[in-house]
Coordinates of C-alpha atoms in Angstrom, one line a residue:
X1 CA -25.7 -18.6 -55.7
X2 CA -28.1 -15.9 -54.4
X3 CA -29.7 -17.6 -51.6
X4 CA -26.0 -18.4 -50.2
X5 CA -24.8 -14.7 -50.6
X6 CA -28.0 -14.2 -48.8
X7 CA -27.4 -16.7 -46.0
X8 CA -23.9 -14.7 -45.6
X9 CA -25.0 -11.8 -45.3
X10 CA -27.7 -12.8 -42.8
X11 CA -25.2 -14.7 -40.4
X12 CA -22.9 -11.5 -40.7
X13 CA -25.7 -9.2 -39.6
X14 CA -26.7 -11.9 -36.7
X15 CA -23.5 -11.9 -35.7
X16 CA -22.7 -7.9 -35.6
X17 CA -25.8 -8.0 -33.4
X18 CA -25.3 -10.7 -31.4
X19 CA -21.7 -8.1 -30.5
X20 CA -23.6 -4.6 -30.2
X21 CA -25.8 -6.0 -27.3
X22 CA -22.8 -6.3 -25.4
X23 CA -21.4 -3.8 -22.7
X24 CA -18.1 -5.9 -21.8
X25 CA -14.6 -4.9 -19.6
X26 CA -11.5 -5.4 -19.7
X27 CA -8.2 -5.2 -17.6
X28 CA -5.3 -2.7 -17.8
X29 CA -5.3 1.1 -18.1
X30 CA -5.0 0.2 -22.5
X31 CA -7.1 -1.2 -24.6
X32 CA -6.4 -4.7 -25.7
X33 CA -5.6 -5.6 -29.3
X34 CA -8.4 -8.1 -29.2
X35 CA -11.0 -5.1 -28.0
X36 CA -10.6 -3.0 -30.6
X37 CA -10.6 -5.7 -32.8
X38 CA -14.1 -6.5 -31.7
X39 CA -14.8 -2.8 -32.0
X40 CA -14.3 -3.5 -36.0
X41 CA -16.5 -6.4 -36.0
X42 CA -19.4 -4.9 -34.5
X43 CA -19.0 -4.5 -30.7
X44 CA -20.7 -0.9 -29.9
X45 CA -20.0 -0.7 -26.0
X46 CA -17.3 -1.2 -23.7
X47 CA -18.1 -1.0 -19.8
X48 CA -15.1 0.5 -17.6
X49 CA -14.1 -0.2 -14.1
X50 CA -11.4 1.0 -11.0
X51 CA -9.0 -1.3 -12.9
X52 CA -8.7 0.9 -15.6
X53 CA -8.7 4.1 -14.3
X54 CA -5.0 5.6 -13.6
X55 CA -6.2 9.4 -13.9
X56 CA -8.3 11.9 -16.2
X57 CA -5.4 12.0 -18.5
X58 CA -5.2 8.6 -19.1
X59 CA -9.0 7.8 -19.1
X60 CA -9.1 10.6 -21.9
X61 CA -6.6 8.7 -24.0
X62 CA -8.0 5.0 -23.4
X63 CA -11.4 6.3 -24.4
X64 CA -9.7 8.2 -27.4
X65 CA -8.2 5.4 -28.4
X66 CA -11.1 3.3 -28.3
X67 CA -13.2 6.0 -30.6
X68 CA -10.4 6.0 -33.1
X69 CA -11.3 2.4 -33.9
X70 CA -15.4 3.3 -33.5
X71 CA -16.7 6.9 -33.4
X72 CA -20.0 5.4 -32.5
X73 CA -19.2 4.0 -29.0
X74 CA -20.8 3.6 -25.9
X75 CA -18.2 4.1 -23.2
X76 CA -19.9 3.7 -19.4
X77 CA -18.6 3.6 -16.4
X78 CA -20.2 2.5 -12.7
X79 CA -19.5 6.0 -11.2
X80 CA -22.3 6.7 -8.4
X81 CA -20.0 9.2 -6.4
X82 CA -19.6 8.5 -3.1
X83 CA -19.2 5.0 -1.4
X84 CA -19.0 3.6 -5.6
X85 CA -16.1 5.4 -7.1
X86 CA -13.9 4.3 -10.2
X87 CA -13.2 7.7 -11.2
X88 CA -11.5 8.0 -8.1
X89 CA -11.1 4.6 -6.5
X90 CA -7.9 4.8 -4.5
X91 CA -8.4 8.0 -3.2
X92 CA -11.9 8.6 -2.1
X93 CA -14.7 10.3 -4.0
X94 CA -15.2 14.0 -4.0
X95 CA -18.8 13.7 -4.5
X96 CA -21.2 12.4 -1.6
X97 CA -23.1 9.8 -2.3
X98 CA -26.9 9.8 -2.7
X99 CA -27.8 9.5 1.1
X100 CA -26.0 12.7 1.9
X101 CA -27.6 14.1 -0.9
X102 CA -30.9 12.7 0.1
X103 CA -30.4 14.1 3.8
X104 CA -29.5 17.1 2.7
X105 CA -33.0 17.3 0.5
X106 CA -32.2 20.3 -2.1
X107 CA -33.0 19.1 -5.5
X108 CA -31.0 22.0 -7.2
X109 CA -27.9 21.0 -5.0
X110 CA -28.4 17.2 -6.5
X111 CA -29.1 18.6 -9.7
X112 CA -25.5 20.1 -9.5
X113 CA -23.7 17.8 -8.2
X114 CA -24.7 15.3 -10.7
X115 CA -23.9 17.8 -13.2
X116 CA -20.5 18.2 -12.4
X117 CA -19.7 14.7 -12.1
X118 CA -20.9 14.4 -15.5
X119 CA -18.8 17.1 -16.6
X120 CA -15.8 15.0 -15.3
X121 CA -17.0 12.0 -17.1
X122 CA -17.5 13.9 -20.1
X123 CA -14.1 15.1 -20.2
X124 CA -12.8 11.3 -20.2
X125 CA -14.9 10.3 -22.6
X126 CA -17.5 8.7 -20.8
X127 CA -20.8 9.2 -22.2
X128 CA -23.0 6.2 -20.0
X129 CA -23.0 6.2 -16.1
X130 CA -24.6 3.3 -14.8
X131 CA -26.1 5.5 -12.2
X132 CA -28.5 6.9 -10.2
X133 CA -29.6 4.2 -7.8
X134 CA -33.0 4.7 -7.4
X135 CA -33.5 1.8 -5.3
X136 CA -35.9 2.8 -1.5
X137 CA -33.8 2.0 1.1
X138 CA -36.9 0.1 2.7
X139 CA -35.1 -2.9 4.9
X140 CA -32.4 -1.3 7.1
X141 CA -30.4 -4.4 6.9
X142 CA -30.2 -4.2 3.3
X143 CA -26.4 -5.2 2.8
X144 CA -25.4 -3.8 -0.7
X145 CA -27.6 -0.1 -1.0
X146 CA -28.0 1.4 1.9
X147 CA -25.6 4.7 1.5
X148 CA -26.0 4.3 -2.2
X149 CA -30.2 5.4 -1.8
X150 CA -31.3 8.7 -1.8
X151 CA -33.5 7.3 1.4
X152 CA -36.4 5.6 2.9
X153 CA -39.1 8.0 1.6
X154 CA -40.3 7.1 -2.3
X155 CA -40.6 10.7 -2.9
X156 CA -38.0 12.0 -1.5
X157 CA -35.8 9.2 -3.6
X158 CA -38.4 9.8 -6.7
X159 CA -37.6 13.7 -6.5
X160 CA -33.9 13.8 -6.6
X161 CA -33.5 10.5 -8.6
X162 CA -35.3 12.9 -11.4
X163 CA -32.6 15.6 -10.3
X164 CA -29.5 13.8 -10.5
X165 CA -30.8 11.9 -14.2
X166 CA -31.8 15.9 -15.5
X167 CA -28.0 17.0 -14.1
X168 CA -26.1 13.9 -15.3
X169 CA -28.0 14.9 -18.8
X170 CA -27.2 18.3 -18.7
X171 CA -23.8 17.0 -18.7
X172 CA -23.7 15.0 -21.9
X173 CA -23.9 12.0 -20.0
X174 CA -26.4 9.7 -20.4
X175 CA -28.2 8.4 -16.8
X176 CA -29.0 4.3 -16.5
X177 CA -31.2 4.6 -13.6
X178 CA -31.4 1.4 -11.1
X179 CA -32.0 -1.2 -10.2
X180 CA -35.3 -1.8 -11.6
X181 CA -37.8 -2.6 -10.1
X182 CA -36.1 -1.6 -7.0
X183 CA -33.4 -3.4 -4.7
X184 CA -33.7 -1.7 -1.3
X185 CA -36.1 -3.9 0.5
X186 CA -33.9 -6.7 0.6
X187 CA -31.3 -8.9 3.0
X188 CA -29.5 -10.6 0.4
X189 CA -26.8 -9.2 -2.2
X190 CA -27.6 -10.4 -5.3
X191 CA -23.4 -10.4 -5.9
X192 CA -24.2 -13.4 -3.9
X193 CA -27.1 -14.9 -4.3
X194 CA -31.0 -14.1 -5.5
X195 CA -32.9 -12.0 -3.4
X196 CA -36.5 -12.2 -2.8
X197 CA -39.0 -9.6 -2.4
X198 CA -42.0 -10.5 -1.1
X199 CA -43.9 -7.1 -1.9
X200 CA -47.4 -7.6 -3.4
X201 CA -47.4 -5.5 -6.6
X202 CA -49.8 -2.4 -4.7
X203 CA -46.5 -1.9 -2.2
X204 CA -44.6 -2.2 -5.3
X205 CA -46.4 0.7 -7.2
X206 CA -46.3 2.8 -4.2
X207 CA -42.9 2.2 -3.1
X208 CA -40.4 0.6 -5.5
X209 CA -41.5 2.3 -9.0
X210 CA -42.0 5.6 -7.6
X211 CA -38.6 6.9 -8.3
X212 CA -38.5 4.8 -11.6
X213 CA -41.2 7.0 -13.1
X214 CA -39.5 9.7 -12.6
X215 CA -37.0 8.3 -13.6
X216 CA -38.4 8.1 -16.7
X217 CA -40.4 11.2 -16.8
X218 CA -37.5 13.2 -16.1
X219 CA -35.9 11.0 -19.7
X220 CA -33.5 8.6 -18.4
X221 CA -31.8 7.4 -21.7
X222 CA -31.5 3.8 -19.9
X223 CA -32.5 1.6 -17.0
X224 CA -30.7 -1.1 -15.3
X225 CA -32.6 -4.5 -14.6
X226 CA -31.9 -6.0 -11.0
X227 CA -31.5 -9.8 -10.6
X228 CA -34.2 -10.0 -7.8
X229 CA -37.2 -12.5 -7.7
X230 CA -40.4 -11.1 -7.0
X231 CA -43.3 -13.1 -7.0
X232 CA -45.8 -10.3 -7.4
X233 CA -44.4 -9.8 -11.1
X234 CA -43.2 -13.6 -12.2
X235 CA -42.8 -16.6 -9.6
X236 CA -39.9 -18.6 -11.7
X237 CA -37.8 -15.9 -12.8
X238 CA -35.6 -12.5 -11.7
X239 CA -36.7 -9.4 -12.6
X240 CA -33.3 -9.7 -15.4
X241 CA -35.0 -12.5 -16.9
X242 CA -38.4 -11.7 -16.5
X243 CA -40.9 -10.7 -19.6
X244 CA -43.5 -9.6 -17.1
X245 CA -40.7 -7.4 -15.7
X246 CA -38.9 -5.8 -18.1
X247 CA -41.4 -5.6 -21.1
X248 CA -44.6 -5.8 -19.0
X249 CA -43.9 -3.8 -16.7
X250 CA -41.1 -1.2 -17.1
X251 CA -42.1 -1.0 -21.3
X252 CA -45.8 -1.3 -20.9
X253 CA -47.7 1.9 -21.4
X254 CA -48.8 4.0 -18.5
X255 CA -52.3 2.9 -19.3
X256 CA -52.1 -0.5 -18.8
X257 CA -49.9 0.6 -15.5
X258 CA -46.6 0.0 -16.8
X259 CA -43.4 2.9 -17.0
X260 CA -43.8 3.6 -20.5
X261 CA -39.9 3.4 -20.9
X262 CA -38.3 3.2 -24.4
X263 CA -35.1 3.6 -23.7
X264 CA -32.2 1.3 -23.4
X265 CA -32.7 -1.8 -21.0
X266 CA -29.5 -2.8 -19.4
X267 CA -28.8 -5.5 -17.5
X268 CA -26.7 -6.0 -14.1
X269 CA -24.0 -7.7 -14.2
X270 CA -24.5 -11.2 -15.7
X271 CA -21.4 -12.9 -13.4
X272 CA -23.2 -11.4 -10.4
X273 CA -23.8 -15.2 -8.6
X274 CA -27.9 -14.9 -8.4
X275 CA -27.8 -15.1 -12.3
X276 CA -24.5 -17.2 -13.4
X277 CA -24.9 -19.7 -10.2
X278 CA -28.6 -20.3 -11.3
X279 CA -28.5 -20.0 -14.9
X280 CA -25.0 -19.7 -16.3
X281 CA -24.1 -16.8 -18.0
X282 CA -24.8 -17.7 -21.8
X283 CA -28.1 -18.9 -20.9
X284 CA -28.9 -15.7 -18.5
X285 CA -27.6 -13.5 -21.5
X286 CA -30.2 -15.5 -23.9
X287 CA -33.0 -15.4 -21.4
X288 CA -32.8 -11.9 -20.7
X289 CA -32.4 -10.7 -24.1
X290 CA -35.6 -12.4 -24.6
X291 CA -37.0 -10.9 -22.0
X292 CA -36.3 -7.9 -23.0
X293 CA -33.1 -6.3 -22.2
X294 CA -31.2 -4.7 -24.8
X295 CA -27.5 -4.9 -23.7
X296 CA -25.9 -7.0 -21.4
X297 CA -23.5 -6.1 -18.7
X298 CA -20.1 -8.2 -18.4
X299 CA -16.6 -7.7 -17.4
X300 CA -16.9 -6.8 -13.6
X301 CA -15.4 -10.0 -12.8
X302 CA -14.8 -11.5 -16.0
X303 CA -12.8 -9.3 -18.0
X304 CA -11.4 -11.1 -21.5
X305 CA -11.9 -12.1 -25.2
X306 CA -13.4 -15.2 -23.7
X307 CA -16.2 -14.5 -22.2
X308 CA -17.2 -12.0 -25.4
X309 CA -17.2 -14.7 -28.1
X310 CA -18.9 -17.6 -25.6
X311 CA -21.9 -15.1 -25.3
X312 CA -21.9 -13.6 -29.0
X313 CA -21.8 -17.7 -30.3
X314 CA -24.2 -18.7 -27.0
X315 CA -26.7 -15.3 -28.8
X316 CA -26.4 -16.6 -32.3
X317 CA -27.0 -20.2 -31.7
X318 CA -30.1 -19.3 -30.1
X319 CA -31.6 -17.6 -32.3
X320 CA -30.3 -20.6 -35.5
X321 CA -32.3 -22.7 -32.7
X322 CA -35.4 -20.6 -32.2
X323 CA -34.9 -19.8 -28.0
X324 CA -34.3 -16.3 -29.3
X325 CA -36.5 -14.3 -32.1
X326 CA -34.2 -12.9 -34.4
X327 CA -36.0 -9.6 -34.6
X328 CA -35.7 -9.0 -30.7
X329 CA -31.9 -9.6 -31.1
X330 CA -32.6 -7.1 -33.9
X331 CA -34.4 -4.3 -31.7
X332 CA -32.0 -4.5 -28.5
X333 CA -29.0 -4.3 -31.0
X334 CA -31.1 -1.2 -32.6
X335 CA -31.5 0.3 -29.7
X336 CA -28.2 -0.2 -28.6
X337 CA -26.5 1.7 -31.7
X338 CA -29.0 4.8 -31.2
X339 CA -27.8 5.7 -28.1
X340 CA -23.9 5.3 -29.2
X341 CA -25.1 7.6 -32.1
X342 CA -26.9 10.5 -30.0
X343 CA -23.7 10.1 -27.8
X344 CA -21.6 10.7 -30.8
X345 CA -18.8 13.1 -30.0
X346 CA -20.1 13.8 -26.2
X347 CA -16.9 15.6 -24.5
X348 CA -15.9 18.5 -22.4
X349 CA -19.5 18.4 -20.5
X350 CA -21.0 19.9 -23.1
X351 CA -20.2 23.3 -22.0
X352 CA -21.1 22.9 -17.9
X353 CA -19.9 25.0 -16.1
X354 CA -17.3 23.4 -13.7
X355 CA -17.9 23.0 -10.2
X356 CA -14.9 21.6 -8.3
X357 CA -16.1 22.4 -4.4
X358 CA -19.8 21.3 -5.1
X359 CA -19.3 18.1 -3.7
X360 CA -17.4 19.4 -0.5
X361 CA -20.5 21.5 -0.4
X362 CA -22.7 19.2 -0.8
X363 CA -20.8 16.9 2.0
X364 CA -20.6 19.6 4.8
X365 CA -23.9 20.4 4.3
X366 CA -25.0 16.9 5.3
X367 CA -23.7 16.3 8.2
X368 CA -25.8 15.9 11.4
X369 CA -24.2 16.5 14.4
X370 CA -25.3 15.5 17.7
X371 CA -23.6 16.1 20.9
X372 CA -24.1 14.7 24.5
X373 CA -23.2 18.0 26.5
X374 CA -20.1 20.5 25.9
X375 CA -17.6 19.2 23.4
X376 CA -13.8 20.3 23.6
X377 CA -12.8 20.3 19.5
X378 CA -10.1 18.2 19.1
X379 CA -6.1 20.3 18.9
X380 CA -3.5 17.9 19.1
X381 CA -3.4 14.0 17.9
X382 CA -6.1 11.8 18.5
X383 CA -6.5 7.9 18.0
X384 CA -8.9 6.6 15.6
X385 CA -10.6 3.2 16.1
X386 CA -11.8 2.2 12.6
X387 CA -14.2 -0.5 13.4
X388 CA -14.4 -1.9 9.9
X389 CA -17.2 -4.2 8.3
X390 CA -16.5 -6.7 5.0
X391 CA -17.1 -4.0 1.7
X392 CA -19.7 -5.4 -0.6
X393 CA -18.8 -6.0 -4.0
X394 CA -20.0 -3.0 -5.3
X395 CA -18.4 -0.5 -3.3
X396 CA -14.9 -2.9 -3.5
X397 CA -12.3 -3.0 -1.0
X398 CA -9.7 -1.2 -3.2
X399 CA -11.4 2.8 -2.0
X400 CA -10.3 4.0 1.3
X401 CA -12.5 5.0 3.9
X402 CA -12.4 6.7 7.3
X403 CA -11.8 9.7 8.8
X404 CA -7.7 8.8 10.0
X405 CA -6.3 10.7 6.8
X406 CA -7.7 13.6 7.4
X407 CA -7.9 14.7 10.9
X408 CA -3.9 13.2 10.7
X409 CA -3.9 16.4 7.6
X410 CA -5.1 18.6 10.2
X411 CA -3.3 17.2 13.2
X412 CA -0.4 15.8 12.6
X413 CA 0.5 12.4 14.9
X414 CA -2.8 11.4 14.7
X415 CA -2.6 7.3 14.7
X416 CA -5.1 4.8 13.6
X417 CA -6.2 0.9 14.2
X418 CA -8.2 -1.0 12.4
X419 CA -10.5 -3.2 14.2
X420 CA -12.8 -6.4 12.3
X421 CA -15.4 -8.4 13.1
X422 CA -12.9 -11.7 12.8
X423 CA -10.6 -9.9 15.3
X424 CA -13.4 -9.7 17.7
X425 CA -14.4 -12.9 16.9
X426 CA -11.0 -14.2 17.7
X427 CA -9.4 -12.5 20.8
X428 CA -13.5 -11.2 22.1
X429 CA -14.8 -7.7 22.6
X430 CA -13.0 -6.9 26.0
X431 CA -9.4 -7.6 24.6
X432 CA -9.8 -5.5 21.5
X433 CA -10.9 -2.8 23.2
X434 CA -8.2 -3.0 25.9
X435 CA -5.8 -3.0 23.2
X436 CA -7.5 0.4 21.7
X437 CA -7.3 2.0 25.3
X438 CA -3.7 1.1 25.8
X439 CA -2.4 1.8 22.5
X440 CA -4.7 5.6 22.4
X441 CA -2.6 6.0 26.0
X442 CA -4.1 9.7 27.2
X443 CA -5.1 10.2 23.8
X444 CA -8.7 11.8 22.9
X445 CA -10.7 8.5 21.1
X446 CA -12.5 9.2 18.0
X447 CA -14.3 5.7 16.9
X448 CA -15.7 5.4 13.2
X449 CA -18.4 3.0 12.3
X450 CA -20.3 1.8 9.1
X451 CA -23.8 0.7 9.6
X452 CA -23.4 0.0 13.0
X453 CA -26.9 -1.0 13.6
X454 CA -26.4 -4.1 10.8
X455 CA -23.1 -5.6 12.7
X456 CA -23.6 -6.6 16.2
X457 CA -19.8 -7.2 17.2
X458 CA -19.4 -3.5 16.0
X459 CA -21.6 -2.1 18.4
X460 CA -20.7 -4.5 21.3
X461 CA -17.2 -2.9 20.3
X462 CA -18.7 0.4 20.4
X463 CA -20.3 0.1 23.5
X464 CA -17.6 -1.3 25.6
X465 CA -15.4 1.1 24.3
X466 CA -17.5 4.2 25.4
X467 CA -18.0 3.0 28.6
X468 CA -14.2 3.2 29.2
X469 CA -13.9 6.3 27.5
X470 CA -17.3 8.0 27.3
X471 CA -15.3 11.4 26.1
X472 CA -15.0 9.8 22.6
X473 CA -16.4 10.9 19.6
X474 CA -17.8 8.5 17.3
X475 CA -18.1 9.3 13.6
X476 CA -21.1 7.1 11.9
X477 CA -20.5 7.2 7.8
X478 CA -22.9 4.6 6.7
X479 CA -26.6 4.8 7.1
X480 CA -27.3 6.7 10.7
X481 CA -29.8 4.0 11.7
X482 CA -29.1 3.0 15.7
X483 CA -29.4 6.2 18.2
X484 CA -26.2 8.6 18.1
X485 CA -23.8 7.8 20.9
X486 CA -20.1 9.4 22.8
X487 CA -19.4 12.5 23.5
X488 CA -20.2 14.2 19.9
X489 CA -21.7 11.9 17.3
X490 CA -21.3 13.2 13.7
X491 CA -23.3 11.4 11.0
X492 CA -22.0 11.8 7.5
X493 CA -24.2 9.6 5.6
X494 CA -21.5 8.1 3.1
X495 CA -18.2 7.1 3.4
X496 CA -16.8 9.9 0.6
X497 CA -13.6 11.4 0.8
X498 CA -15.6 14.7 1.0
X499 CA -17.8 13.2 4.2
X500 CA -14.5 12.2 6.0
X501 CA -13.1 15.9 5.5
X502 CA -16.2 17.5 6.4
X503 CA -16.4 15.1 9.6
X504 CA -12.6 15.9 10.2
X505 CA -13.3 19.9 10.1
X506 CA -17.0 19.4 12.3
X507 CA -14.3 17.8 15.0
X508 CA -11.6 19.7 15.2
X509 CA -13.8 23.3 14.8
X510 CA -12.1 24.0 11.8
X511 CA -14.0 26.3 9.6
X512 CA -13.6 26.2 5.7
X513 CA -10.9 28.7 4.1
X514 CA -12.9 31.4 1.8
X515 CA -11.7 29.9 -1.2
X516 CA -13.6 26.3 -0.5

C-alpha cells in the first residue's frame, strides 16, 4: 500500500510542476472558469495580452480576481512602451520606446520612465514585464526590433538596459530582459521563421551580451530566451532549445565566461513559427525545459485550456519516458514559484512616486529635427500621407500610429490617407502620388514614414512625392536610418502616442502649456 500512496503522491507533484512552468493567456477581459481552475491545480503564471486589457480598472479586477484563487501568482504582461503597448493598445503608448530613449542618452531619464511605467503596472496587478529589449540593433534591416533597441552602440544599449531593469524594479515589477543572446543582427522574424546569426562567439561577447550583463549585474529577476540559431554557440539548435545557450552560456559563471544568471529563464513564445513549425510545440516546450528554461511562454496566439493540458501531459510523459530529468522539471518549477513568492502582494508601485508627463518628456526630448532652409509652422489644416508598412507581430496591427490625430487636435480639418506597399504595387508609384496631390488640393503635405530605408516602394513614394511638393514635411517614426529629406524632417524614433504629439507640436510651433 505504501509504495502506491507514494507513486500518487509523486505523479501529483510531477504534475503540479509540469503546470507551474507554464506562463499561458487567455482571451476576454475575465478570467475563464477553466483558468482559475488551473490556478487550484498548480498553475503559478498567467501571461496577459491587448486582448485583455479594457482599462486600469478592469486590469486591477481581472488580476484581483486571479489572486483570489492564488495569492502566489505571476501575473506578466508584454508592455515595452512605445511601438509594443497592451497597456494601452488602442490608443497609443504614453511612453517612448527604447530608441527615443536611447537617442535621447540620459540614464536617469530611462531610469524614470521605466519607473513609472512600472508603477502603472503595479497598480493592475502586474508584477512581470517581459521587457527591456536589450537586443543591439546591429542589421538596419532587422524587421521585428529596430525601434524596440535602445541602439546600435552595445554600451549605449548595455547602460540604459541596466537603467530601465533598476527603474522597472524600483517599481515592484520584476524586469525579463531580452532576447537572449541578442536578436538585433538579424533579417528574419523569428514570428516567422528561424533566424540565423552568423556572429563568431568574440563578436558575440563584444556585441550581443554586453547589455545582458548588465542586465544581470544590474539584477534582472528573469531573461527571455530568443528562438535564433547561432552556430557559434550550438549548430542544431536555437538559442530556446540550446544547453550550450541557456545553461552554458547565460548560467555559466563569469569565470568560465558565462552571465552568471540565476534567475528565472523564460522562453519566447513557443507558437512563434521558428519553434512550433520546426519542432512542434510540446516537443519545443520539452526540449527547452531541458535546456534549461524554467517557464514557458504560451497564449499569444494560442489562448485556451487546450493548449495548457497538451503541454503539462506532453511535460509529464517525458519525464515517465526519461527525455526530461525529473529534477530539472523540479528546479524550473522551483524557480518559478520563488519569484511568484518575492512578488507576493506587489501593488500600488510600491510607493513611486507617479510621473504622468515623464513620457511626454521623455518623447519631446527626442526628437531631432532637421530642416532644409526656413520653415513656415503649419496654422490651418494640412494633409497627411501615411505611407504605411505591414506591423510585425510584435508590435500588432490593433495600436494606431501616425501623426493624423494629433495635428487634426491641434488643427482642426486636417485629413489623412493611407498609402501601402500593395497599393503601389497595384496602381504604381506615379498614380498614388497623383492621387495624394489632388486630394491635398493647396493643402501644405506632411508625409509620415516607418523605416523608410527597409521598404523601397515607400521611398520611391517619398521621393516622387517631394519632387511635386518639395515644401512638405516628412515625419520619420521608425528607426532614422536613410538621410532626412522635405522641407523639415522630424525624426521621432518610435511610433508612440507621445512621439506623434511631440512631432505634431515641433510642426505646428506649438510650445507645451506650463502644466505639461
Amino acid at each position: 500500500m505504501t509504495p502506491l500512496v507514494r507513486s500518487v503522491r509523486s505523479a501529483d507533484t510531477l504534475t503540479r510542476d509540469a503546470l507551474a512552468v507554464l506562463q499561458p493567456g487567455f482571451t476576454g477581459t475575465t478570467p475563464p472558469d477553466w483558468l482559475l481552475r488551473r490556478l487550484g491545480e498548480g498553475l503559478v503564471s498567467v501571461g496577459l495580452f491587448g486582448r485583455n486589457v479594457a482599462d486600469p480598472a478592469q486590469l486591477a479586477a481581472l488580476t484581483g480576481r486571479l489572486r483570489a484563487e492564488r495569492e502566489e501568482l505571476i501575473v506578466a504582461i508584454d508592455e515595452e512602451g512605445g511601438d509594443v503597448t497592451r497597456l494601452e493598445v488602442r490608443g497609443g503608448s504614453s511612453f517612448p520606446g527604447n530608441h527615443a530613449l536611447g537617442a535621447v542618452d540620459d540614464t536617469e531619464l530611462t531610469r524614470a520612465v521605466a519607473r513609472e511605467l512600472g508603477r502603472r503596472l503595479a497598480d493592475c496587478g502586474i508584477n512581470l514585464n517581459w521587457a527591456p529589449s536589450a537586443d543591439v540593433n546591429s542589421n538596419p534591416a532587422n524587421p521585428v526590433i529596430g525601434v524596440r533597441s535602445f541602439g546600435a552602440d552595445p554600451q549605449l544599449v548595455a547602460r540604459h538596459t541596466a537603467a530601465y531593469v533598476e527603474g522597472l524594479q524600483s517599481a515592484g515589477v520584476a524586469a525579463c530582459t531580452k532576447h537572449f543572446p541578442g536578436h538585433g543582427d538579424t533579417a528574419v522574424d523569428s514570428h516567422h521563421d528561424l533566424p540565423r546569426i552568423a556572429a563568431d562567439l568574440p563578436t558575440l561577447q563584444e556585441r550581443e551580451l554586453v547589455p545582458f550583463r548588465a542586465a544581470v549585474a544590474a539584477g534582472t529577476r528573469a531573461v527571455m530566451s530568443a528562438h535564433l540559431l547561432l552556430p557559434a554557440l550550438d549548430a542544431e539548435r536555437p538559442a530556446t532549445l540550446s544547453p550550450a545557450a541557456l545553461h552554458g552560456l547565460l548560467r555559466a559563471p563569469e569565470a568560465e565566461g558565462g552571465l552568471g544568471f540565476d534567475g528565472l529563464i523564460v522562453t519566447d513564445g513557443m507558437e512563434m513559427q521558428a519553434i512550433s513549425a520546426t519542432y512542434g510545440i510540446e516537443r519545443g516546450s520539452v526540449l527547452a525545459l531541458a535546456a534549461g528554461a524554467d517557464a514557458i511562454c504560451v497564449g499569444g496566439g494560442l489562448a485556451d485550456e487546450g493548449i495548457v493540458l497538451r503541454l503539462r501531459d506532453a511535460l509529464v510523459r517525458a519525464v515517465r519516458e526519461g527525455e526530461l530529468p525529473e529534477q530539472r522539471l523540479a528546479d524550473a518549477a522551483a524557480r518559478v514559484r520563488a519569484l511568484a513568492g518575492r512578488a507576493r502582494g506587489t501593488g500600488a508601485g510600491e510607493g513611486a512616486a507617479p510621473a504622468p508627463g515623464i513620457g511626454l518628456t521623455a518623447a519631446r526630448r527626442a526628437l531631432r529635427v532637421t530642416a532644409a532652409g526656413p520653415y513656415r509652422p503649419l496654422a490651418e489644416p494640412v494633409y497627411v500621407a501615411a505611407f504605411t508598412p505591414l506591423a510585425n507581430i510584435a508590435v500588432g496591427d490593433e495600436t494606431p500610429w501616425g501623426v493624423a490625430a494629433e495635428l487634426a487636435r491641434l488643427l482642426p480639418g486636417t485629413e489623412t490617407a493611407t498609402c501601402t506597399g500593395e497599393a503601389a504595387a497595384a496602381g504604381g508609384t506615379a498614380a498614388l502620388v497623383d492621387g495624394l496631390l489632388t486630394a491635398a488640393a493647396d493643402r501644405r503635405l506632411v508625409a509620415v514614414v516607418r523605416d523608410v530605408h527597409r521598404h523601397p516602394w515607400m521611398a520611391d513614394a517619398l521621393n516622387t512625392l517631394l519632387a511635386a511638393r518639395p515644401d512638405t514635411a516628412v515625419i520619420e517614426m521608425g528607426v532614422p536610418q536613410a538621410p532626412p529629406q522635405g522641407a523639415l524632417h522630424v525624426a521621432t524614433h518610435g511610433a508612440a502616442r507621445v512621439c506623434a504629439q511631440a512631432a505634431a507640436e515641433a510642426l505646428t510651433g506649438r510650445s507645451p502649456s506650463p502644466d505639461e
